């Protein structure tokens, strides 16, 4: 279809445009005709499927009577054999109905590994599925733990070789200075096996304390449950508290994890924790408390004698006197023992002592002097 515009004789009274209006209308009509749909005797693009693909190279157009053939995509196989999978371009320019005719291929069966299990994520071994391998307690996995059913050349197969489960074993744990562990003669320790550390006897005046976990367990291949402990001297200073007393944990030396419980004398209140522990760095945790005087009205009760037994020890020789001793508690039962404070006859100072109640609730007999103040 063509459009032509004949030239007209130009008027001597007006200028003529390069294209006349009649020419412009003709071109517009041609363009509109080209935009109108053109009916043809042909089918549209061949239908597409998830499991199938068109055989060969598609044609530019298909006429009624043309037949196209499909094949299964990689990883799939026909549901029925040996019928060809095809579609026909019909007289109404529509393709004949065609459904998915392929199904997923299946990977080889997998068995449980020795000392392990295989878990199917979707309960099948079809193309696209995956399996997870896990080992029993006491065993560790060597290889790939997750396998996929994937395309392998013209068929499907697992993405890797199945893994194996090996028994967990540990090398001997570390040796420690001034200590040892049980079964140290062994070269290999099995999963779950436990070794226990202990400290040697000290050659000095202070004993060794075991700081850390005393027992270690083989939990993974060459991995123990924690780092080995240490054997070292841990000794805290005497936890003296002015205007207070130790009611539990009194001793001459205070080693690792020694625990002290305090109580303040009457008229004083505790500032801090009443329980402290000797920590691994030879300091008390929390800090040693203090006893501060209470700002209250005087009590109408008669005064109760109470001696502090938390005074630091002295190097003076003990020369105690039974008559000069006094109990640290207002009442003592017959046969009981209590910390007491004593003075010697030479006025050399005070001493920490143990008083035994021997003649009733008020008379005490000094039986042992522990140290001088």
Short mmCIF file of C-alpha atoms in Angstrom, two decimals:
data_model
loop_
_atom_site.label_atom_id
_atom_site.label_comp_id
_atom_site.label_asym_id
_atom_site.label_seq_id
_atom_site.Cartn_x
_atom_site.Cartn_y
_atom_site.Cartn_z
CA UNK A 1 0.00 0.00 0.00
CA UNK A 2 1.47 3.27 -1.08
CA UNK A 3 0.47 6.92 -0.86
CA UNK A 4 1.48 9.58 -3.31
CA UNK A 5 1.02 13.32 -3.26
CA UNK A 6 0.80 15.16 -6.64
CA UNK A 7 2.23 18.63 -6.77
CA UNK A 8 -0.09 21.49 -7.49
CA UNK A 9 0.67 24.71 -9.27
CA UNK A 10 1.76 27.22 -6.75
CA UNK A 11 -0.41 30.27 -6.33
CA UNK A 12 1.33 33.52 -7.01
CA UNK A 13 -0.33 34.96 -3.94
CA UNK A 14 0.68 32.42 -1.18
CA UNK A 15 3.63 30.19 -0.36
CA UNK A 16 3.13 26.40 -0.59
CA UNK A 17 4.39 24.04 2.23
CA UNK A 18 6.59 21.07 1.25
CA UNK A 19 3.72 18.66 2.04
CA UNK A 20 0.18 19.51 1.25
CA UNK A 21 -2.62 18.74 3.69
CA UNK A 22 -3.99 16.13 1.31
CA UNK A 23 -0.63 14.30 1.35
CA UNK A 24 -0.51 14.39 5.16
CA UNK A 25 -3.95 12.79 5.45
CA UNK A 26 -2.93 9.99 3.09
CA UNK A 27 0.14 9.11 5.12
CA UNK A 28 -1.90 9.08 8.33
CA UNK A 29 -4.39 6.61 6.83
CA UNK A 30 -1.59 4.26 5.79
CA UNK A 31 -0.13 4.31 9.31
CA UNK A 32 -3.50 3.50 10.86
CA UNK A 33 -3.96 0.55 8.53
CA UNK A 34 -0.58 -0.81 9.48
CA UNK A 35 -1.51 -0.67 13.17
CA UNK A 36 -4.68 -2.72 12.71
CA UNK A 37 -4.38 -6.43 13.74
CA UNK A 38 -3.74 -8.70 10.84
CA UNK A 39 -5.49 -12.06 11.00
CA UNK A 40 -3.45 -15.08 9.93
CA UNK A 41 -3.91 -18.81 9.83
CA UNK A 42 -1.21 -19.69 12.45
CA UNK A 43 -0.91 -20.89 16.07
CA UNK A 44 0.85 -18.85 18.67
CA UNK A 45 4.02 -19.68 20.57
CA UNK A 46 4.23 -23.35 21.68
CA UNK A 47 3.15 -23.89 25.32
CA UNK A 48 5.83 -24.17 28.02
CA UNK A 49 6.01 -26.76 30.83
CA UNK A 50 7.97 -27.22 34.04
CA UNK A 51 9.06 -30.80 33.37
CA UNK A 52 9.18 -30.76 29.54
CA UNK A 53 10.95 -28.80 26.83
CA UNK A 54 10.44 -28.47 23.06
CA UNK A 55 12.48 -30.78 20.85
CA UNK A 56 14.74 -29.09 18.32
CA UNK A 57 14.66 -25.45 17.28
CA UNK A 58 11.26 -23.71 17.34
CA UNK A 59 9.85 -22.42 14.01
CA UNK A 60 8.97 -18.76 13.41
CA UNK A 61 5.30 -19.73 12.96
CA UNK A 62 3.07 -22.79 13.00
CA UNK A 63 0.14 -23.47 10.64
CA UNK A 64 -2.89 -25.65 11.34
CA UNK A 65 -1.86 -29.29 11.09
CA UNK A 66 1.69 -28.70 12.36
CA UNK A 67 2.70 -30.98 15.23
CA UNK A 68 5.41 -30.24 17.81
CA UNK A 69 7.17 -32.76 20.04
CA UNK A 70 8.39 -32.44 23.62
CA UNK A 71 11.05 -34.23 25.62
CA UNK A 72 11.65 -34.40 29.39
CA UNK A 73 13.94 -31.84 30.91
CA UNK A 74 17.21 -33.05 32.54
CA UNK A 75 16.44 -34.80 35.83
CA UNK A 76 12.98 -35.91 34.65
CA UNK A 77 11.65 -38.99 32.85
CA UNK A 78 8.37 -39.80 31.00
CA UNK A 79 5.47 -41.00 33.09
CA UNK A 80 4.34 -43.35 30.28
CA UNK A 81 6.38 -45.13 27.68
CA UNK A 82 6.79 -45.17 24.71
CA UNK A 83 4.05 -42.71 23.69
CA UNK A 84 5.51 -39.54 22.14
CA UNK A 85 4.69 -36.27 23.83
CA UNK A 86 3.25 -33.92 21.21
CA UNK A 87 0.82 -31.07 20.59
CA UNK A 88 -1.11 -30.20 17.38
CA UNK A 89 -1.81 -26.79 15.87
CA UNK A 90 -5.58 -27.03 15.31
CA UNK A 91 -7.82 -25.39 12.69
CA UNK A 92 -8.92 -22.81 15.23
CA UNK A 93 -5.28 -21.72 15.54
CA UNK A 94 -5.10 -23.17 19.08
CA UNK A 95 -2.73 -25.84 20.35
CA UNK A 96 -4.23 -29.14 21.47
CA UNK A 97 -4.38 -29.63 25.24
CA UNK A 98 -1.24 -31.10 26.77
CA UNK A 99 -0.37 -31.76 30.42
CA UNK A 100 2.88 -32.43 32.27
CA UNK A 101 3.98 -35.87 31.11
CA UNK A 102 7.32 -36.16 32.97
CA UNK A 103 8.23 -36.93 36.55
CA UNK A 104 11.39 -36.53 38.60
CA UNK A 105 14.06 -39.21 38.42
CA UNK A 106 15.20 -41.03 41.55
CA UNK A 107 18.70 -41.19 43.03
CA UNK A 108 20.13 -44.50 44.32
CA UNK A 109 18.98 -45.68 47.73
CA UNK A 110 21.16 -44.71 50.69
CA UNK A 111 21.64 -46.81 53.79
CA UNK A 112 22.47 -45.65 57.31
CA UNK A 113 26.22 -45.37 57.89
CA UNK A 114 27.85 -47.49 60.56
CA UNK A 115 27.37 -45.71 63.91
CA UNK A 116 25.20 -43.04 62.27
CA UNK A 117 21.90 -42.21 60.60
CA UNK A 118 20.69 -40.65 57.35
CA UNK A 119 17.74 -38.25 57.50
CA UNK A 120 15.58 -37.45 54.43
CA UNK A 121 14.41 -33.82 54.50
CA UNK A 122 11.29 -34.44 52.38
CA UNK A 123 11.01 -38.19 52.79
CA UNK A 124 12.22 -39.05 49.29
CA UNK A 125 15.33 -39.54 47.17
CA UNK A 126 13.91 -37.91 44.01
CA UNK A 127 15.71 -35.32 41.92
CA UNK A 128 16.08 -32.07 43.88
CA UNK A 129 15.84 -33.66 47.33
CA UNK A 130 18.55 -33.69 50.01
CA UNK A 131 19.65 -35.93 52.87
CA UNK A 132 21.43 -35.13 56.16
CA UNK A 133 23.90 -37.44 57.89
CA UNK A 134 24.36 -37.50 61.67
CA UNK A 135 26.60 -39.67 63.82
CA UNK A 136 25.72 -41.41 67.07
CA UNK A 137 27.02 -40.11 70.40
CA UNK A 138 30.72 -40.77 70.73
CA UNK A 139 31.35 -40.54 66.98
CA UNK A 140 32.22 -37.70 64.62
CA UNK A 141 31.47 -37.31 60.92
CA UNK A 142 34.14 -37.45 58.22
CA UNK A 143 32.98 -36.15 54.83
CA UNK A 144 30.02 -34.09 53.65
CA UNK A 145 27.04 -34.07 56.01
CA UNK A 146 24.47 -32.92 53.38
CA UNK A 147 24.04 -34.60 49.98
CA UNK A 148 21.82 -33.44 47.09
CA UNK A 149 20.14 -35.54 44.41
CA UNK A 150 21.45 -33.70 41.35
CA UNK A 151 21.95 -34.14 37.60
CA UNK A 152 24.88 -36.36 36.66
CA UNK A 153 25.37 -36.52 32.88
CA UNK A 154 22.18 -38.11 31.49
CA UNK A 155 20.85 -39.30 34.85
CA UNK A 156 20.74 -38.18 38.49
CA UNK A 157 23.01 -39.09 41.39
CA UNK A 158 24.09 -37.86 44.81
CA UNK A 159 26.34 -34.80 44.92
CA UNK A 160 29.08 -36.54 46.94
CA UNK A 161 30.11 -39.83 48.45
CA UNK A 162 28.32 -40.76 51.71
CA UNK A 163 30.31 -39.78 54.82
CA UNK A 164 31.50 -42.13 57.56
CA UNK A 165 31.31 -41.94 61.37
CA UNK A 166 34.54 -42.40 63.34
CA UNK A 167 34.86 -42.88 67.09
CA UNK A 168 35.74 -39.74 69.02
CA UNK A 169 39.13 -39.88 70.70
CA UNK A 170 41.23 -37.34 72.57
CA UNK A 171 44.93 -36.90 72.97
CA UNK A 172 46.19 -36.68 76.58
CA UNK A 173 45.32 -33.39 78.31
CA UNK A 174 47.99 -30.90 79.28
CA UNK A 175 50.28 -31.58 82.20
CA UNK A 176 50.33 -28.97 84.94
CA UNK A 177 53.02 -27.64 87.25
CA UNK A 178 52.86 -28.96 90.82
CA UNK A 179 50.06 -31.36 89.92
CA UNK A 180 49.00 -34.47 88.03
CA UNK A 181 45.92 -36.17 86.53
CA UNK A 182 44.54 -39.69 86.63
CA UNK A 183 45.43 -42.28 83.96
CA UNK A 184 48.37 -40.17 82.81
CA UNK A 185 49.99 -43.32 81.37
CA UNK A 186 47.43 -43.52 78.53
CA UNK A 187 48.13 -42.21 75.03
CA UNK A 188 44.50 -42.08 73.83
CA UNK A 189 41.28 -41.26 75.69
CA UNK A 190 37.87 -42.23 74.33
CA UNK A 191 34.73 -40.13 74.14
CA UNK A 192 33.22 -39.45 77.55
CA UNK A 193 36.34 -40.50 79.45
CA UNK A 194 37.15 -38.31 82.47
CA UNK A 195 40.49 -37.33 83.99
CA UNK A 196 40.80 -35.75 87.43
CA UNK A 197 43.58 -33.38 88.45
CA UNK A 198 45.12 -33.09 91.92
CA UNK A 199 47.92 -31.00 93.39
CA UNK A 200 51.21 -32.28 94.76
CA UNK A 201 52.22 -31.76 98.37
CA UNK A 202 53.93 -28.43 98.89
CA UNK A 203 57.55 -28.35 100.00
CA UNK A 204 56.96 -25.04 101.78
CA UNK A 205 54.79 -23.92 104.65
CA UNK A 206 51.76 -23.21 102.46
CA UNK A 207 49.77 -25.82 100.57
CA UNK A 208 48.88 -25.75 96.88
CA UNK A 209 45.32 -24.99 95.86
CA UNK A 210 43.73 -26.36 92.68
CA UNK A 211 42.31 -23.42 90.75
CA UNK A 212 39.95 -24.29 87.89
CA UNK A 213 38.02 -27.41 86.89
CA UNK A 214 39.40 -30.50 88.59
CA UNK A 215 37.71 -32.94 86.16
CA UNK A 216 37.94 -32.79 82.36
CA UNK A 217 35.87 -34.85 79.90
CA UNK A 218 36.69 -35.87 76.31
CA UNK A 219 33.74 -34.29 74.44
CA UNK A 220 34.94 -34.01 70.82
CA UNK A 221 37.81 -35.21 68.70
CA UNK A 222 40.93 -34.01 70.57
CA UNK A 223 38.84 -31.58 72.61
CA UNK A 224 38.40 -31.59 76.39
CA UNK A 225 35.52 -29.98 78.26
CA UNK A 226 37.67 -27.15 79.68
CA UNK A 227 41.20 -25.90 80.08
CA UNK A 228 43.36 -27.69 82.66
CA UNK A 229 43.46 -26.22 86.18
CA UNK A 230 46.45 -24.73 88.01
CA UNK A 231 48.14 -25.78 91.23
CA UNK A 232 49.42 -22.70 93.05
CA UNK A 233 49.58 -21.14 96.49
CA UNK A 234 46.49 -19.04 97.11
CA UNK A 235 46.52 -17.39 100.52
CA UNK A 236 44.46 -14.45 101.75
CA UNK A 237 45.33 -12.08 104.60
CA UNK A 238 43.71 -12.40 108.00
CA UNK A 239 40.21 -10.89 107.57
CA UNK A 240 40.21 -8.65 110.63
CA UNK A 241 37.12 -6.52 111.23
CA UNK A 242 37.16 -3.95 114.03
CA UNK A 243 34.09 -4.06 116.28
CA UNK A 244 33.05 -7.35 114.74
CA UNK A 245 33.67 -11.06 114.96
CA UNK A 246 34.01 -14.12 112.75
CA UNK A 247 31.15 -16.50 113.40
CA UNK A 248 32.16 -19.09 110.79
CA UNK A 249 35.39 -19.98 109.00
CA UNK A 250 37.86 -18.97 111.73
CA UNK A 251 41.35 -20.41 111.20
CA UNK A 252 45.05 -19.66 111.29
CA UNK A 253 45.44 -19.63 107.47
CA UNK A 254 43.00 -18.82 104.74
CA UNK A 255 43.52 -20.65 101.46
CA UNK A 256 41.60 -20.75 98.17
CA UNK A 257 37.80 -20.71 98.58
CA UNK A 258 38.04 -20.21 102.35
CA UNK A 259 34.73 -18.69 103.43
CA UNK A 260 34.25 -16.26 106.31
CA UNK A 261 30.96 -15.20 107.92
CA UNK A 262 30.89 -12.00 110.01
CA UNK A 263 28.75 -10.45 112.70
CA UNK A 264 29.15 -7.02 114.24
CA UNK A 265 29.26 -6.35 117.96
CA UNK A 266 26.24 -4.87 119.67
CA UNK A 267 25.75 -1.25 118.75
CA UNK A 268 27.41 -1.66 115.38
CA UNK A 269 26.01 -2.50 111.97
CA UNK A 270 27.65 -4.23 109.04
CA UNK A 271 28.72 -2.20 106.03
CA UNK A 272 29.26 -4.64 103.16
CA UNK A 273 28.74 -8.37 102.74
CA UNK A 274 28.71 -10.62 105.79
CA UNK A 275 30.17 -13.47 103.69
CA UNK A 276 33.51 -13.23 101.86
CA UNK A 277 35.54 -15.84 99.97
CA UNK A 278 39.28 -16.12 99.31
CA UNK A 279 39.57 -15.87 95.52
CA UNK A 280 42.14 -17.29 93.09
CA UNK A 281 44.20 -14.06 93.11
CA UNK A 282 44.65 -14.21 96.91
CA UNK A 283 42.16 -11.46 97.66
CA UNK A 284 38.84 -11.51 99.49
CA UNK A 285 35.74 -11.23 97.35
CA UNK A 286 33.79 -9.16 97.97
CA UNK A 287 35.91 -6.80 100.05
CA UNK A 288 36.24 -7.26 103.80
CA UNK A 289 33.29 -5.41 105.38
CA UNK A 290 33.38 -2.90 108.22
CA UNK A 291 31.33 -2.49 111.37
CA UNK A 292 30.15 1.06 111.88
CA UNK A 293 28.56 2.44 115.03
CA UNK A 294 24.81 2.74 114.98
CA UNK A 295 23.34 6.17 115.75
CA UNK A 296 20.53 4.95 118.02
CA UNK A 297 19.31 5.73 121.52
CA UNK A 298 21.03 3.84 124.35
CA UNK A 299 19.52 0.46 125.14
CA UNK A 300 17.91 -0.25 128.52
CA UNK A 301 19.19 -3.84 128.45
CA UNK A 302 22.23 -4.69 130.60
CA UNK A 303 25.48 -4.79 128.55
CA UNK A 304 26.51 -8.18 127.18
CA UNK A 305 30.21 -8.92 127.16
CA UNK A 306 31.35 -9.84 123.66
CA UNK A 307 34.90 -10.25 122.51
CA UNK A 308 36.11 -9.94 118.98
CA UNK A 309 37.91 -13.02 117.78
CA UNK A 310 38.80 -11.58 114.42
CA UNK A 311 42.01 -9.85 115.57
CA UNK A 312 45.18 -10.67 113.59
CA UNK A 313 47.46 -13.26 115.22
CA UNK A 314 50.71 -12.22 116.97
CA UNK A 315 54.10 -13.92 117.28
CA UNK A 316 54.17 -13.55 121.11
CA UNK A 317 54.37 -16.82 123.07
CA UNK A 318 51.07 -17.89 124.64
CA UNK A 319 51.03 -17.56 128.44
CA UNK A 320 47.32 -17.87 129.20
CA UNK A 321 45.53 -17.62 132.49
CA UNK A 322 42.28 -19.47 133.11
CA UNK A 323 41.01 -16.91 135.59
CA UNK A 324 41.58 -14.00 133.21
CA UNK A 325 39.64 -15.52 130.31
CA UNK A 326 36.14 -14.41 129.40
CA UNK A 327 33.59 -16.05 127.07
CA UNK A 328 32.65 -14.49 123.73
CA UNK A 329 28.96 -15.40 124.09
CA UNK A 330 26.57 -14.35 126.85
CA UNK A 331 25.44 -17.93 127.48
CA UNK A 332 27.30 -21.22 126.97
CA UNK A 333 25.95 -24.70 127.52
CA UNK A 334 27.82 -27.42 129.39
CA UNK A 335 30.36 -29.16 127.16
CA UNK A 336 30.33 -26.55 124.38
CA UNK A 337 33.41 -24.70 123.07
CA UNK A 338 33.53 -21.06 121.96
CA UNK A 339 36.14 -18.53 120.79
CA UNK A 340 37.37 -16.44 123.71
CA UNK A 341 39.76 -13.62 124.51
CA UNK A 342 42.38 -14.10 127.24
CA UNK A 343 45.05 -11.99 128.95
CA UNK A 344 48.25 -13.36 130.48
CA UNK A 345 49.35 -12.57 134.06
CA UNK A 346 52.42 -10.71 132.85
CA UNK A 347 50.17 -8.22 130.97
CA UNK A 348 51.83 -9.17 127.70
CA UNK A 349 48.72 -8.77 125.62
CA UNK A 350 45.56 -10.59 124.49
CA UNK A 351 45.28 -14.05 123.02
CA UNK A 352 42.75 -15.92 120.85
CA UNK A 353 41.61 -19.03 122.67
CA UNK A 354 38.92 -21.68 122.89
CA UNK A 355 36.88 -21.76 126.10
CA UNK A 356 35.11 -24.95 127.21
CA UNK A 357 32.04 -24.67 129.39
CA UNK A 358 32.78 -27.07 132.30
CA UNK A 359 30.84 -25.88 135.35
CA UNK A 360 27.52 -24.57 134.08
CA UNK A 361 26.11 -21.79 131.96
CA UNK A 362 28.31 -18.98 133.27
CA UNK A 363 31.74 -20.37 134.27
CA UNK A 364 34.15 -21.27 131.44
CA UNK A 365 37.53 -22.99 131.53
CA UNK A 366 40.18 -21.93 129.00
CA UNK A 367 41.47 -25.09 127.33
CA UNK A 368 43.47 -23.98 124.25
CA UNK A 369 45.22 -20.80 123.12
CA UNK A 370 45.45 -20.49 119.34
CA UNK A 371 47.44 -17.27 118.88
CA UNK A 372 48.37 -13.95 120.49
CA UNK A 373 47.12 -10.58 119.32
#
